[in-house]
Protein backbone atom coordinates (compact mmCIF):
# COMPACT_ATOMS: atom_id res chain seq x y z
CA UNK A 1 0.00 0.00 0.00
CA UNK A 2 1.05 3.58 -0.45
CA UNK A 3 0.35 6.91 1.22
CA UNK A 4 0.48 8.82 -2.01
CA UNK A 5 -3.14 9.32 -3.09
CA UNK A 6 -2.24 9.92 -6.72
CA UNK A 7 -0.35 6.66 -6.81
CA UNK A 8 -3.15 4.67 -5.21
CA UNK A 9 -5.75 6.12 -7.54
CA UNK A 10 -3.54 5.22 -10.48
CA UNK A 11 -3.41 1.70 -9.20
CA UNK A 12 -7.18 1.63 -8.93
CA UNK A 13 -7.58 3.15 -12.38
CA UNK A 14 -5.18 0.52 -13.75
CA UNK A 15 -7.16 -2.17 -12.07
CA UNK A 16 -10.46 -0.92 -13.43
CA UNK A 17 -8.90 -0.66 -16.88
CA UNK A 18 -7.86 -4.31 -16.78
CA UNK A 19 -11.25 -5.63 -15.68
CA UNK A 20 -14.57 -5.64 -17.57
CA UNK A 21 -16.35 -2.35 -16.94
CA UNK A 22 -19.85 -1.28 -17.97
CA UNK A 23 -21.73 1.97 -17.96
CA UNK A 24 -25.47 2.44 -17.73
CA UNK A 25 -26.38 2.64 -14.06
CA UNK A 26 -25.68 5.77 -12.00
CA UNK A 27 -21.97 4.93 -11.87
CA UNK A 28 -19.78 2.55 -13.93
CA UNK A 29 -19.52 -1.01 -12.63
CA UNK A 30 -16.48 -3.27 -12.77
CA UNK A 31 -16.53 -7.05 -12.63
CA UNK A 32 -14.29 -8.46 -9.91
CA UNK A 33 -14.36 -12.10 -8.95
CA UNK A 34 -17.71 -12.54 -10.69
CA UNK A 35 -19.32 -9.66 -8.83
CA UNK A 36 -20.16 -6.24 -10.29
CA UNK A 37 -18.91 -3.47 -8.01
CA UNK A 38 -19.07 0.30 -8.41
CA UNK A 39 -15.77 1.06 -10.14
CA UNK A 40 -14.87 3.88 -7.76
CA UNK A 41 -15.28 1.53 -4.78
CA UNK A 42 -13.35 -1.36 -6.31
CA UNK A 43 -10.11 -0.87 -4.37
CA UNK A 44 -11.92 -0.50 -1.05
CA UNK A 45 -14.00 -3.60 -1.59
CA UNK A 46 -11.09 -5.67 -2.88
CA UNK A 47 -9.23 -4.86 0.32
CA UNK A 48 -11.97 -6.34 2.48
CA UNK A 49 -11.16 -9.96 1.74
CA UNK A 50 -7.49 -9.53 2.62
CA UNK A 51 -7.59 -6.88 5.32
CA UNK A 52 -10.88 -7.08 7.21
CA UNK A 53 -10.27 -9.07 10.39
CA UNK A 54 -13.44 -10.87 11.47
CA UNK A 55 -13.92 -11.80 15.11
CA UNK A 56 -15.82 -14.91 16.16
CA UNK A 57 -18.45 -12.83 17.92
CA UNK A 58 -19.07 -10.38 15.06
CA UNK A 59 -22.61 -10.04 13.83
CA UNK A 60 -22.87 -9.11 10.16
CA UNK A 61 -26.05 -7.77 8.58
CA UNK A 62 -25.71 -8.77 4.93
CA UNK A 63 -28.12 -7.61 2.27
CA UNK A 64 -28.47 -7.35 -1.43
CA UNK A 65 -29.12 -3.63 -2.01
CA UNK A 66 -32.72 -2.42 -1.81
CA UNK A 67 -33.82 -5.43 0.20
CA UNK A 68 -34.53 -3.42 3.34
CA UNK A 69 -31.02 -2.76 4.66
CA UNK A 70 -32.06 0.48 6.35
CA UNK A 71 -34.96 -1.25 8.09
CA UNK A 72 -32.88 -4.24 9.19
CA UNK A 73 -30.19 -1.96 10.57
CA UNK A 74 -32.72 0.01 12.61
CA UNK A 75 -34.33 -3.17 13.95
CA UNK A 76 -31.08 -4.97 14.79
CA UNK A 77 -29.46 -1.88 16.31
CA UNK A 78 -32.40 -1.05 18.53
CA UNK A 79 -32.87 -4.66 19.66
CA UNK A 80 -29.18 -5.30 20.24
CA UNK A 81 -28.56 -2.10 22.21
CA UNK A 82 -31.83 -1.87 24.13
CA UNK A 83 -30.35 -2.66 27.55
CA UNK A 84 -28.10 0.39 27.46
CA UNK A 85 -30.30 2.54 25.30
CA UNK A 86 -34.04 2.15 25.57
CA UNK A 87 -36.27 3.41 22.80
CA UNK A 88 -37.90 5.73 25.35
CA UNK A 89 -34.62 7.56 25.64
CA UNK A 90 -34.69 11.04 24.11
CA UNK A 91 -31.04 10.60 23.18
CA UNK A 92 -31.50 7.38 21.24
CA UNK A 93 -28.97 7.41 18.37
CA UNK A 94 -31.65 6.54 15.82
CA UNK A 95 -33.42 9.82 16.58
CA UNK A 96 -30.49 11.79 15.23
CA UNK A 97 -28.55 9.40 12.99
CA UNK A 98 -29.79 7.55 9.93
CA UNK A 99 -29.95 3.76 10.44
CA UNK A 100 -27.41 3.36 7.63
CA UNK A 101 -24.80 5.05 9.80
CA UNK A 102 -25.40 3.41 13.16
CA UNK A 103 -24.21 0.11 11.70
CA UNK A 104 -21.00 0.60 9.66
CA UNK A 105 -20.57 -0.88 6.19
CA UNK A 106 -17.45 -3.08 6.24
CA UNK A 107 -14.76 -1.34 4.19
CA UNK A 108 -17.14 1.38 2.99
CA UNK A 109 -19.39 4.09 4.43
CA UNK A 110 -18.45 4.56 8.08
CA UNK A 111 -16.62 1.25 8.09
CA UNK A 112 -13.01 2.04 7.33
CA UNK A 113 -11.09 -1.14 8.17
CA UNK A 114 -8.77 0.56 10.69
CA UNK A 115 -11.77 2.06 12.42
CA UNK A 116 -13.49 -1.33 12.66
CA UNK A 117 -10.44 -2.62 14.57
CA UNK A 118 -11.07 -0.04 17.28
CA UNK A 119 -14.66 -1.12 17.96
CA UNK A 120 -15.35 -3.17 21.08
CA UNK A 121 -16.75 -6.68 20.71
CA UNK A 122 -19.31 -7.83 19.89
CA UNK A 123 -19.44 -5.69 16.77
CA UNK A 124 -22.61 -5.11 14.78
CA UNK A 125 -21.49 -4.64 11.16
CA UNK A 126 -23.06 -4.65 7.73
CA UNK A 127 -22.21 -5.38 4.14
CA UNK A 128 -23.62 -5.60 0.63
CA UNK A 129 -20.69 -7.78 -0.47
CA UNK A 130 -21.37 -11.36 -1.47
CA UNK A 131 -19.93 -13.96 0.88
CA UNK A 132 -17.25 -14.78 -1.68
CA UNK A 133 -15.73 -11.31 -1.25
CA UNK A 134 -15.59 -11.52 2.55
CA UNK A 135 -12.66 -13.23 4.29
CA UNK A 136 -13.18 -17.01 4.61
CA UNK A 137 -12.72 -16.50 8.38
CA UNK A 138 -16.31 -15.21 8.50
CA UNK A 139 -17.37 -18.82 7.96
CA UNK A 140 -14.57 -20.64 9.77
CA UNK A 141 -14.82 -18.48 12.90
CA UNK A 142 -18.58 -18.94 12.90
CA UNK A 143 -19.54 -15.27 12.66
CA UNK A 144 -23.25 -14.73 12.94
CA UNK A 145 -24.82 -13.39 9.78
CA UNK A 146 -28.31 -12.00 9.28
CA UNK A 147 -29.11 -12.07 5.58
CA UNK A 148 -32.06 -10.14 4.21
CA UNK A 149 -33.27 -10.57 0.66
CA UNK A 150 -36.32 -9.42 -1.24
CA UNK A 151 -38.56 -10.65 -4.01
CA UNK A 152 -36.45 -9.83 -7.09
CA UNK A 153 -39.05 -7.82 -9.05
CA UNK A 154 -39.64 -5.51 -6.11
CA UNK A 155 -35.90 -5.30 -5.43
CA UNK A 156 -35.35 -4.35 -9.06
CA UNK A 157 -38.02 -1.62 -9.11
CA UNK A 158 -36.68 -0.21 -5.86
CA UNK A 159 -33.16 -0.18 -7.32
CA UNK A 160 -34.23 1.50 -10.52
CA UNK A 161 -35.87 4.35 -8.60
CA UNK A 162 -32.87 4.65 -6.31
CA UNK A 163 -30.30 4.73 -9.10
CA UNK A 164 -32.16 7.59 -10.70
CA UNK A 165 -32.07 9.53 -7.44
CA UNK A 166 -28.37 9.14 -6.79
CA UNK A 167 -27.14 9.31 -10.38
CA UNK A 168 -25.22 12.29 -11.60
CA UNK A 169 -25.35 11.16 -15.21
CA UNK A 170 -28.50 10.84 -17.28
CA UNK A 171 -31.36 8.78 -15.92
CA UNK A 172 -31.46 5.09 -16.75
CA UNK A 173 -34.66 3.89 -18.40
CA UNK A 174 -36.61 1.02 -16.94
CA UNK A 175 -35.98 -1.24 -19.95
CA UNK A 176 -32.22 -0.69 -19.96
CA UNK A 177 -32.04 -1.18 -16.22
CA UNK A 178 -34.10 -4.35 -16.54
CA UNK A 179 -31.83 -5.81 -19.21
CA UNK A 180 -28.72 -5.15 -17.18
CA UNK A 181 -30.25 -6.48 -13.97
CA UNK A 182 -31.31 -9.68 -15.72
CA UNK A 183 -27.81 -10.07 -17.15
CA UNK A 184 -26.55 -9.94 -13.59
CA UNK A 185 -24.96 -6.56 -14.14
CA UNK A 186 -26.04 -4.42 -11.19
CA UNK A 187 -24.09 -3.28 -8.15
CA UNK A 188 -23.20 -6.40 -6.07
CA UNK A 189 -24.85 -8.58 -8.72
CA UNK A 190 -25.64 -11.00 -10.17
CA UNK A 191 -28.41 -10.85 -7.57
CA UNK A 192 -29.04 -14.59 -7.83
CA UNK A 193 -25.44 -15.41 -6.94
CA UNK A 194 -25.71 -13.09 -3.93
CA UNK A 195 -28.93 -14.69 -2.69
CA UNK A 196 -27.66 -18.20 -3.34
CA UNK A 197 -24.32 -17.80 -1.59
CA UNK A 198 -25.98 -16.74 1.64
CA UNK A 199 -28.81 -19.23 1.21
CA UNK A 200 -26.28 -22.07 1.01
CA UNK A 201 -24.37 -20.64 3.95
CA UNK A 202 -27.57 -20.63 6.00
CA UNK A 203 -28.04 -24.33 5.19
CA UNK A 204 -24.44 -25.10 6.10
CA UNK A 205 -24.49 -23.04 9.32
CA UNK A 206 -28.17 -22.87 10.30
CA UNK A 207 -27.55 -21.71 13.85
CA UNK A 208 -25.17 -18.95 12.79
CA UNK A 209 -26.83 -17.63 9.65
CA UNK A 210 -30.36 -16.26 9.81
CA UNK A 211 -31.96 -15.96 6.38
CA UNK A 212 -34.78 -13.41 6.23
CA UNK A 213 -37.00 -11.90 3.58
CA UNK A 214 -38.37 -8.38 3.29
CA UNK A 215 -41.82 -9.89 2.79
CA UNK A 216 -41.79 -11.63 6.17
CA UNK A 217 -40.72 -8.39 7.85
CA UNK A 218 -43.78 -6.78 6.29
CA UNK A 219 -46.22 -9.59 7.08
CA UNK A 220 -45.07 -10.45 10.61
CA UNK A 221 -42.65 -7.89 12.00
CA UNK A 222 -43.29 -8.89 15.62
CA UNK A 223 -42.19 -12.44 14.94
CA UNK A 224 -39.06 -11.21 13.14
CA UNK A 225 -38.19 -8.96 16.09
CA UNK A 226 -38.44 -11.95 18.46
CA UNK A 227 -36.38 -14.09 16.08
CA UNK A 228 -33.76 -11.37 15.73
CA UNK A 229 -33.53 -10.81 19.48
CA UNK A 230 -32.90 -14.51 20.11
CA UNK A 231 -30.46 -14.74 17.24
CA UNK A 232 -28.51 -11.71 18.45
CA UNK A 233 -28.18 -13.40 21.84
CA UNK A 234 -30.51 -10.98 23.62
CA UNK A 235 -33.91 -12.76 23.63
CA UNK A 236 -36.93 -10.85 24.87
CA UNK A 237 -37.67 -11.62 28.51
CA UNK A 238 -41.18 -12.37 29.72
CA UNK A 239 -41.20 -8.98 31.36
CA UNK A 240 -40.30 -7.34 28.06
CA UNK A 241 -42.95 -9.36 26.26
CA UNK A 242 -45.53 -8.23 28.80
CA UNK A 243 -44.29 -4.66 28.52
CA UNK A 244 -44.79 -4.63 24.73
CA UNK A 245 -41.13 -4.16 23.84
CA UNK A 246 -41.44 -6.07 20.55
CA UNK A 247 -44.30 -3.81 19.50
CA UNK A 248 -42.34 -0.75 20.55
CA UNK A 249 -39.39 -1.78 18.34
CA UNK A 250 -41.68 -2.50 15.40
CA UNK A 251 -43.43 0.87 15.73
CA UNK A 252 -40.22 2.81 16.18
CA UNK A 253 -38.66 1.19 13.10
CA UNK A 254 -41.75 1.38 10.93
CA UNK A 255 -41.51 3.05 7.55
CA UNK A 256 -43.57 6.09 8.57
CA UNK A 257 -41.84 6.54 11.89
CA UNK A 258 -38.27 6.38 10.55
CA UNK A 259 -39.05 8.36 7.43
CA UNK A 260 -40.40 11.26 9.46
CA UNK A 261 -37.39 11.64 11.72
CA UNK A 262 -35.25 14.67 10.94
CA UNK A 263 -32.21 12.41 10.59
CA UNK A 264 -33.85 10.71 7.62
CA UNK A 265 -35.46 13.66 5.92
CA UNK A 266 -34.03 15.59 3.00
CA UNK A 267 -30.89 17.38 4.03
CA UNK A 268 -29.06 14.37 5.37
CA UNK A 269 -26.56 13.43 2.70
CA UNK A 270 -23.86 10.79 2.40
CA UNK A 271 -20.94 10.86 0.02
CA UNK A 272 -19.85 7.41 -1.03
CA UNK A 273 -16.38 7.44 -2.51
CA UNK A 274 -17.02 11.00 -3.69
CA UNK A 275 -19.03 9.72 -6.66
CA UNK A 276 -22.44 9.05 -5.24
CA UNK A 277 -24.56 11.36 -3.15
CA UNK A 278 -27.19 9.61 -1.17
CA UNK A 279 -29.90 11.73 0.37
CA UNK A 280 -31.09 9.78 3.36
CA UNK A 281 -34.66 10.56 2.39
CA UNK A 282 -34.15 8.50 -0.80
CA UNK A 283 -33.74 5.37 1.36
CA UNK A 284 -37.46 5.62 2.05
CA UNK A 285 -39.70 5.41 -0.98
CA UNK A 286 -42.87 3.31 -0.61
CA UNK A 287 -41.99 0.36 1.57
CA UNK A 288 -44.59 -1.92 -0.02
CA UNK A 289 -44.68 -5.49 -1.27
CA UNK A 290 -45.71 -5.88 -4.92
CA UNK A 291 -45.00 -2.37 -6.16
CA UNK A 292 -43.35 -3.95 -9.22
CA UNK A 293 -46.81 -4.29 -10.74
CA UNK A 294 -47.04 -0.50 -11.00
CA UNK A 295 -43.92 -0.32 -13.15
CA UNK A 296 -43.13 -3.55 -14.96
CA UNK A 297 -45.00 -4.86 -17.97
CA UNK A 298 -46.48 -8.34 -17.91
CA UNK A 299 -43.73 -9.49 -20.27
CA UNK A 300 -40.98 -8.12 -18.05
CA UNK A 301 -42.48 -9.76 -14.99
CA UNK A 302 -42.74 -13.09 -16.76
CA UNK A 303 -39.18 -12.86 -17.99
CA UNK A 304 -37.89 -12.11 -14.52
CA UNK A 305 -39.97 -14.90 -12.99
CA UNK A 306 -38.56 -17.38 -15.49
CA UNK A 307 -35.02 -16.22 -14.79
CA UNK A 308 -35.54 -16.52 -11.06
CA UNK A 309 -37.07 -19.97 -11.40
CA UNK A 310 -34.18 -21.08 -13.56
CA UNK A 311 -31.42 -19.65 -11.36
CA UNK A 312 -32.86 -20.94 -8.10
CA UNK A 313 -33.95 -24.34 -9.44
CA UNK A 314 -33.04 -27.12 -7.04
CA UNK A 315 -31.78 -24.76 -4.35
CA UNK A 316 -34.93 -24.78 -2.25
CA UNK A 317 -35.08 -20.99 -2.49
CA UNK A 318 -38.40 -19.96 -3.97
CA UNK A 319 -40.00 -16.57 -4.62
P1 LIG B 1 -39.02 0.70 -1.99
O1 LIG B 1 -38.12 1.41 -2.96
O2 LIG B 1 -39.72 -0.46 -2.63
O3 LIG B 1 -39.96 1.61 -1.29
P2 LIG B 1 -32.39 -0.57 1.32
O4 LIG B 1 -32.54 -0.02 2.70
O5 LIG B 1 -31.79 -1.94 1.29
O6 LIG B 1 -31.76 0.40 0.41
O7 LIG B 1 -33.88 -0.84 0.79
C1 LIG B 1 -34.71 0.23 0.49
C2 LIG B 1 -36.15 -0.25 0.41
O8 LIG B 1 -36.63 -0.52 1.74
C3 LIG B 1 -37.05 0.79 -0.17
O9 LIG B 1 -38.08 0.06 -0.83
C4 LIG B 1 -37.56 1.50 1.08
O10 LIG B 1 -38.73 2.23 0.90
C5 LIG B 1 -37.76 0.32 2.00
N1 LIG B 1 -37.73 0.68 3.42
C6 LIG B 1 -36.87 1.51 4.04
N2 LIG B 1 -37.15 1.60 5.35
C7 LIG B 1 -38.22 0.82 5.57
C8 LIG B 1 -39.01 0.51 6.73
N3 LIG B 1 -38.73 1.03 7.92
N4 LIG B 1 -40.02 -0.35 6.58
C9 LIG B 1 -40.31 -0.87 5.38
N5 LIG B 1 -39.63 -0.61 4.24
C10 LIG B 1 -38.58 0.23 4.34
Coordinates of C-alpha atoms and ligand atoms in Angstrom, one line a residue:
X1 CA 0.0 0.0 0.0
X2 CA 1.0 3.6 -0.4
X3 CA 0.3 6.9 1.2
X4 CA 0.5 8.8 -2.0
X5 CA -3.1 9.3 -3.1
X6 CA -2.2 9.9 -6.7
X7 CA -0.3 6.7 -6.8
X8 CA -3.2 4.7 -5.2
X9 CA -5.8 6.1 -7.5
X10 CA -3.5 5.2 -10.5
X11 CA -3.4 1.7 -9.2
X12 CA -7.2 1.6 -8.9
X13 CA -7.6 3.2 -12.4
X14 CA -5.2 0.5 -13.8
X15 CA -7.2 -2.2 -12.1
X16 CA -10.5 -0.9 -13.4
X17 CA -8.9 -0.7 -16.9
X18 CA -7.9 -4.3 -16.8
X19 CA -11.3 -5.6 -15.7
X20 CA -14.6 -5.6 -17.6
X21 CA -16.3 -2.3 -16.9
X22 CA -19.8 -1.3 -18.0
X23 CA -21.7 2.0 -18.0
X24 CA -25.5 2.4 -17.7
X25 CA -26.4 2.6 -14.1
X26 CA -25.7 5.8 -12.0
X27 CA -22.0 4.9 -11.9
X28 CA -19.8 2.6 -13.9
X29 CA -19.5 -1.0 -12.6
X30 CA -16.5 -3.3 -12.8
X31 CA -16.5 -7.0 -12.6
X32 CA -14.3 -8.5 -9.9
X33 CA -14.4 -12.1 -9.0
X34 CA -17.7 -12.5 -10.7
X35 CA -19.3 -9.7 -8.8
X36 CA -20.2 -6.2 -10.3
X37 CA -18.9 -3.5 -8.0
X38 CA -19.1 0.3 -8.4
X39 CA -15.8 1.1 -10.1
X40 CA -14.9 3.9 -7.8
X41 CA -15.3 1.5 -4.8
X42 CA -13.3 -1.4 -6.3
X43 CA -10.1 -0.9 -4.4
X44 CA -11.9 -0.5 -1.1
X45 CA -14.0 -3.6 -1.6
X46 CA -11.1 -5.7 -2.9
X47 CA -9.2 -4.9 0.3
X48 CA -12.0 -6.3 2.5
X49 CA -11.2 -10.0 1.7
X50 CA -7.5 -9.5 2.6
X51 CA -7.6 -6.9 5.3
X52 CA -10.9 -7.1 7.2
X53 CA -10.3 -9.1 10.4
X54 CA -13.4 -10.9 11.5
X55 CA -13.9 -11.8 15.1
X56 CA -15.8 -14.9 16.2
X57 CA -18.5 -12.8 17.9
X58 CA -19.1 -10.4 15.1
X59 CA -22.6 -10.0 13.8
X60 CA -22.9 -9.1 10.2
X61 CA -26.1 -7.8 8.6
X62 CA -25.7 -8.8 4.9
X63 CA -28.1 -7.6 2.3
X64 CA -28.5 -7.3 -1.4
X65 CA -29.1 -3.6 -2.0
X66 CA -32.7 -2.4 -1.8
X67 CA -33.8 -5.4 0.2
X68 CA -34.5 -3.4 3.3
X69 CA -31.0 -2.8 4.7
X70 CA -32.1 0.5 6.4
X71 CA -35.0 -1.2 8.1
X72 CA -32.9 -4.2 9.2
X73 CA -30.2 -2.0 10.6
X74 CA -32.7 0.0 12.6
X75 CA -34.3 -3.2 14.0
X76 CA -31.1 -5.0 14.8
X77 CA -29.5 -1.9 16.3
X78 CA -32.4 -1.1 18.5
X79 CA -32.9 -4.7 19.7
X80 CA -29.2 -5.3 20.2
X81 CA -28.6 -2.1 22.2
X82 CA -31.8 -1.9 24.1
X83 CA -30.4 -2.7 27.6
X84 CA -28.1 0.4 27.5
X85 CA -30.3 2.5 25.3
X86 CA -34.0 2.2 25.6
X87 CA -36.3 3.4 22.8
X88 CA -37.9 5.7 25.4
X89 CA -34.6 7.6 25.6
X90 CA -34.7 11.0 24.1
X91 CA -31.0 10.6 23.2
X92 CA -31.5 7.4 21.2
X93 CA -29.0 7.4 18.4
X94 CA -31.6 6.5 15.8
X95 CA -33.4 9.8 16.6
X96 CA -30.5 11.8 15.2
X97 CA -28.6 9.4 13.0
X98 CA -29.8 7.6 9.9
X99 CA -30.0 3.8 10.4
X100 CA -27.4 3.4 7.6
X101 CA -24.8 5.0 9.8
X102 CA -25.4 3.4 13.2
X103 CA -24.2 0.1 11.7
X104 CA -21.0 0.6 9.7
X105 CA -20.6 -0.9 6.2
X106 CA -17.5 -3.1 6.2
X107 CA -14.8 -1.3 4.2
X108 CA -17.1 1.4 3.0
X109 CA -19.4 4.1 4.4
X110 CA -18.4 4.6 8.1
X111 CA -16.6 1.2 8.1
X112 CA -13.0 2.0 7.3
X113 CA -11.1 -1.1 8.2
X114 CA -8.8 0.6 10.7
X115 CA -11.8 2.1 12.4
X116 CA -13.5 -1.3 12.7
X117 CA -10.4 -2.6 14.6
X118 CA -11.1 0.0 17.3
X119 CA -14.7 -1.1 18.0
X120 CA -15.3 -3.2 21.1
X121 CA -16.7 -6.7 20.7
X122 CA -19.3 -7.8 19.9
X123 CA -19.4 -5.7 16.8
X124 CA -22.6 -5.1 14.8
X125 CA -21.5 -4.6 11.2
X126 CA -23.1 -4.6 7.7
X127 CA -22.2 -5.4 4.1
X128 CA -23.6 -5.6 0.6
X129 CA -20.7 -7.8 -0.5
X130 CA -21.4 -11.4 -1.5
X131 CA -19.9 -14.0 0.9
X132 CA -17.3 -14.8 -1.7
X133 CA -15.7 -11.3 -1.3
X134 CA -15.6 -11.5 2.5
X135 CA -12.7 -13.2 4.3
X136 CA -13.2 -17.0 4.6
X137 CA -12.7 -16.5 8.4
X138 CA -16.3 -15.2 8.5
X139 CA -17.4 -18.8 8.0
X140 CA -14.6 -20.6 9.8
X141 CA -14.8 -18.5 12.9
X142 CA -18.6 -18.9 12.9
X143 CA -19.5 -15.3 12.7
X144 CA -23.3 -14.7 12.9
X145 CA -24.8 -13.4 9.8
X146 CA -28.3 -12.0 9.3
X147 CA -29.1 -12.1 5.6
X148 CA -32.1 -10.1 4.2
X149 CA -33.3 -10.6 0.7
X150 CA -36.3 -9.4 -1.2
X151 CA -38.6 -10.6 -4.0
X152 CA -36.5 -9.8 -7.1
X153 CA -39.1 -7.8 -9.1
X154 CA -39.6 -5.5 -6.1
X155 CA -35.9 -5.3 -5.4
X156 CA -35.4 -4.4 -9.1
X157 CA -38.0 -1.6 -9.1
X158 CA -36.7 -0.2 -5.9
X159 CA -33.2 -0.2 -7.3
X160 CA -34.2 1.5 -10.5
X161 CA -35.9 4.3 -8.6
X162 CA -32.9 4.6 -6.3
X163 CA -30.3 4.7 -9.1
X164 CA -32.2 7.6 -10.7
X165 CA -32.1 9.5 -7.4
X166 CA -28.4 9.1 -6.8
X167 CA -27.1 9.3 -10.4
X168 CA -25.2 12.3 -11.6
X169 CA -25.4 11.2 -15.2
X170 CA -28.5 10.8 -17.3
X171 CA -31.4 8.8 -15.9
X172 CA -31.5 5.1 -16.7
X173 CA -34.7 3.9 -18.4
X174 CA -36.6 1.0 -16.9
X175 CA -36.0 -1.2 -20.0
X176 CA -32.2 -0.7 -20.0
X177 CA -32.0 -1.2 -16.2
X178 CA -34.1 -4.4 -16.5
X179 CA -31.8 -5.8 -19.2
X180 CA -28.7 -5.2 -17.2
X181 CA -30.3 -6.5 -14.0
X182 CA -31.3 -9.7 -15.7
X183 CA -27.8 -10.1 -17.1
X184 CA -26.5 -9.9 -13.6
X185 CA -25.0 -6.6 -14.1
X186 CA -26.0 -4.4 -11.2
X187 CA -24.1 -3.3 -8.1
X188 CA -23.2 -6.4 -6.1
X189 CA -24.9 -8.6 -8.7
X190 CA -25.6 -11.0 -10.2
X191 CA -28.4 -10.9 -7.6
X192 CA -29.0 -14.6 -7.8
X193 CA -25.4 -15.4 -6.9
X194 CA -25.7 -13.1 -3.9
X195 CA -28.9 -14.7 -2.7
X196 CA -27.7 -18.2 -3.3
X197 CA -24.3 -17.8 -1.6
X198 CA -26.0 -16.7 1.6
X199 CA -28.8 -19.2 1.2
X200 CA -26.3 -22.1 1.0
X201 CA -24.4 -20.6 4.0
X202 CA -27.6 -20.6 6.0
X203 CA -28.0 -24.3 5.2
X204 CA -24.4 -25.1 6.1
X205 CA -24.5 -23.0 9.3
X206 CA -28.2 -22.9 10.3
X207 CA -27.6 -21.7 13.8
X208 CA -25.2 -19.0 12.8
X209 CA -26.8 -17.6 9.7
X210 CA -30.4 -16.3 9.8
X211 CA -32.0 -16.0 6.4
X212 CA -34.8 -13.4 6.2
X213 CA -37.0 -11.9 3.6
X214 CA -38.4 -8.4 3.3
X215 CA -41.8 -9.9 2.8
X216 CA -41.8 -11.6 6.2
X217 CA -40.7 -8.4 7.9
X218 CA -43.8 -6.8 6.3
X219 CA -46.2 -9.6 7.1
X220 CA -45.1 -10.5 10.6
X221 CA -42.6 -7.9 12.0
X222 CA -43.3 -8.9 15.6
X223 CA -42.2 -12.4 14.9
X224 CA -39.1 -11.2 13.1
X225 CA -38.2 -9.0 16.1
X226 CA -38.4 -11.9 18.5
X227 CA -36.4 -14.1 16.1
X228 CA -33.8 -11.4 15.7
X229 CA -33.5 -10.8 19.5
X230 CA -32.9 -14.5 20.1
X231 CA -30.5 -14.7 17.2
X232 CA -28.5 -11.7 18.4
X233 CA -28.2 -13.4 21.8
X234 CA -30.5 -11.0 23.6
X235 CA -33.9 -12.8 23.6
X236 CA -36.9 -10.8 24.9
X237 CA -37.7 -11.6 28.5
X238 CA -41.2 -12.4 29.7
X239 CA -41.2 -9.0 31.4
X240 CA -40.3 -7.3 28.1
X241 CA -43.0 -9.4 26.3
X242 CA -45.5 -8.2 28.8
X243 CA -44.3 -4.7 28.5
X244 CA -44.8 -4.6 24.7
X245 CA -41.1 -4.2 23.8
X246 CA -41.4 -6.1 20.6
X247 CA -44.3 -3.8 19.5
X248 CA -42.3 -0.8 20.6
X249 CA -39.4 -1.8 18.3
X250 CA -41.7 -2.5 15.4
X251 CA -43.4 0.9 15.7
X252 CA -40.2 2.8 16.2
X253 CA -38.7 1.2 13.1
X254 CA -41.8 1.4 10.9
X255 CA -41.5 3.1 7.5
X256 CA -43.6 6.1 8.6
X257 CA -41.8 6.5 11.9
X258 CA -38.3 6.4 10.5
X259 CA -39.1 8.4 7.4
X260 CA -40.4 11.3 9.5
X261 CA -37.4 11.6 11.7
X262 CA -35.3 14.7 10.9
X263 CA -32.2 12.4 10.6
X264 CA -33.8 10.7 7.6
X265 CA -35.5 13.7 5.9
X266 CA -34.0 15.6 3.0
X267 CA -30.9 17.4 4.0
X268 CA -29.1 14.4 5.4
X269 CA -26.6 13.4 2.7
X270 CA -23.9 10.8 2.4
X271 CA -20.9 10.9 0.0
X272 CA -19.8 7.4 -1.0
X273 CA -16.4 7.4 -2.5
X274 CA -17.0 11.0 -3.7
X275 CA -19.0 9.7 -6.7
X276 CA -22.4 9.0 -5.2
X277 CA -24.6 11.4 -3.2
X278 CA -27.2 9.6 -1.2
X279 CA -29.9 11.7 0.4
X280 CA -31.1 9.8 3.4
X281 CA -34.7 10.6 2.4
X282 CA -34.1 8.5 -0.8
X283 CA -33.7 5.4 1.4
X284 CA -37.5 5.6 2.1
X285 CA -39.7 5.4 -1.0
X286 CA -42.9 3.3 -0.6
X287 CA -42.0 0.4 1.6
X288 CA -44.6 -1.9 0.0
X289 CA -44.7 -5.5 -1.3
X290 CA -45.7 -5.9 -4.9
X291 CA -45.0 -2.4 -6.2
X292 CA -43.3 -4.0 -9.2
X293 CA -46.8 -4.3 -10.7
X294 CA -47.0 -0.5 -11.0
X295 CA -43.9 -0.3 -13.2
X296 CA -43.1 -3.6 -15.0
X297 CA -45.0 -4.9 -18.0
X298 CA -46.5 -8.3 -17.9
X299 CA -43.7 -9.5 -20.3
X300 CA -41.0 -8.1 -18.1
X301 CA -42.5 -9.8 -15.0
X302 CA -42.7 -13.1 -16.8
X303 CA -39.2 -12.9 -18.0
X304 CA -37.9 -12.1 -14.5
X305 CA -40.0 -14.9 -13.0
X306 CA -38.6 -17.4 -15.5
X307 CA -35.0 -16.2 -14.8
X308 CA -35.5 -16.5 -11.1
X309 CA -37.1 -20.0 -11.4
X310 CA -34.2 -21.1 -13.6
X311 CA -31.4 -19.6 -11.4
X312 CA -32.9 -20.9 -8.1
X313 CA -33.9 -24.3 -9.4
X314 CA -33.0 -27.1 -7.0
X315 CA -31.8 -24.8 -4.4
X316 CA -34.9 -24.8 -2.3
X317 CA -35.1 -21.0 -2.5
X318 CA -38.4 -20.0 -4.0
X319 CA -40.0 -16.6 -4.6
Ligands
LIG1 P1 -39.0 0.7 -2.0 O1 -38.1 1.4 -3.0 O2 -39.7 -0.5 -2.6 O3 -40.0 1.6 -1.3 P2 -32.4 -0.6 1.3 O4 -32.5 0.0 2.7 O5 -31.8 -1.9 1.3 O6 -31.8 0.4 0.4 O7 -33.9 -0.8 0.8 C1 -34.7 0.2 0.5 C2 -36.2 -0.3 0.4 O8 -36.6 -0.5 1.7 C3 -37.1 0.8 -0.2 O9 -38.1 0.1 -0.8 C4 -37.6 1.5 1.1 O10 -38.7 2.2 0.9 C5 -37.8 0.3 2.0 N1 -37.7 0.7 3.4 C6 -36.9 1.5 4.0 N2 -37.2 1.6 5.3 C7 -38.2 0.8 5.6 C8 -39.0 0.5 6.7 N3 -38.7 1.0 7.9 N4 -40.0 -0.4 6.6 C9 -40.3 -0.9 5.4 N5 -39.6 -0.6 4.2 C10 -38.6 0.2 4.3

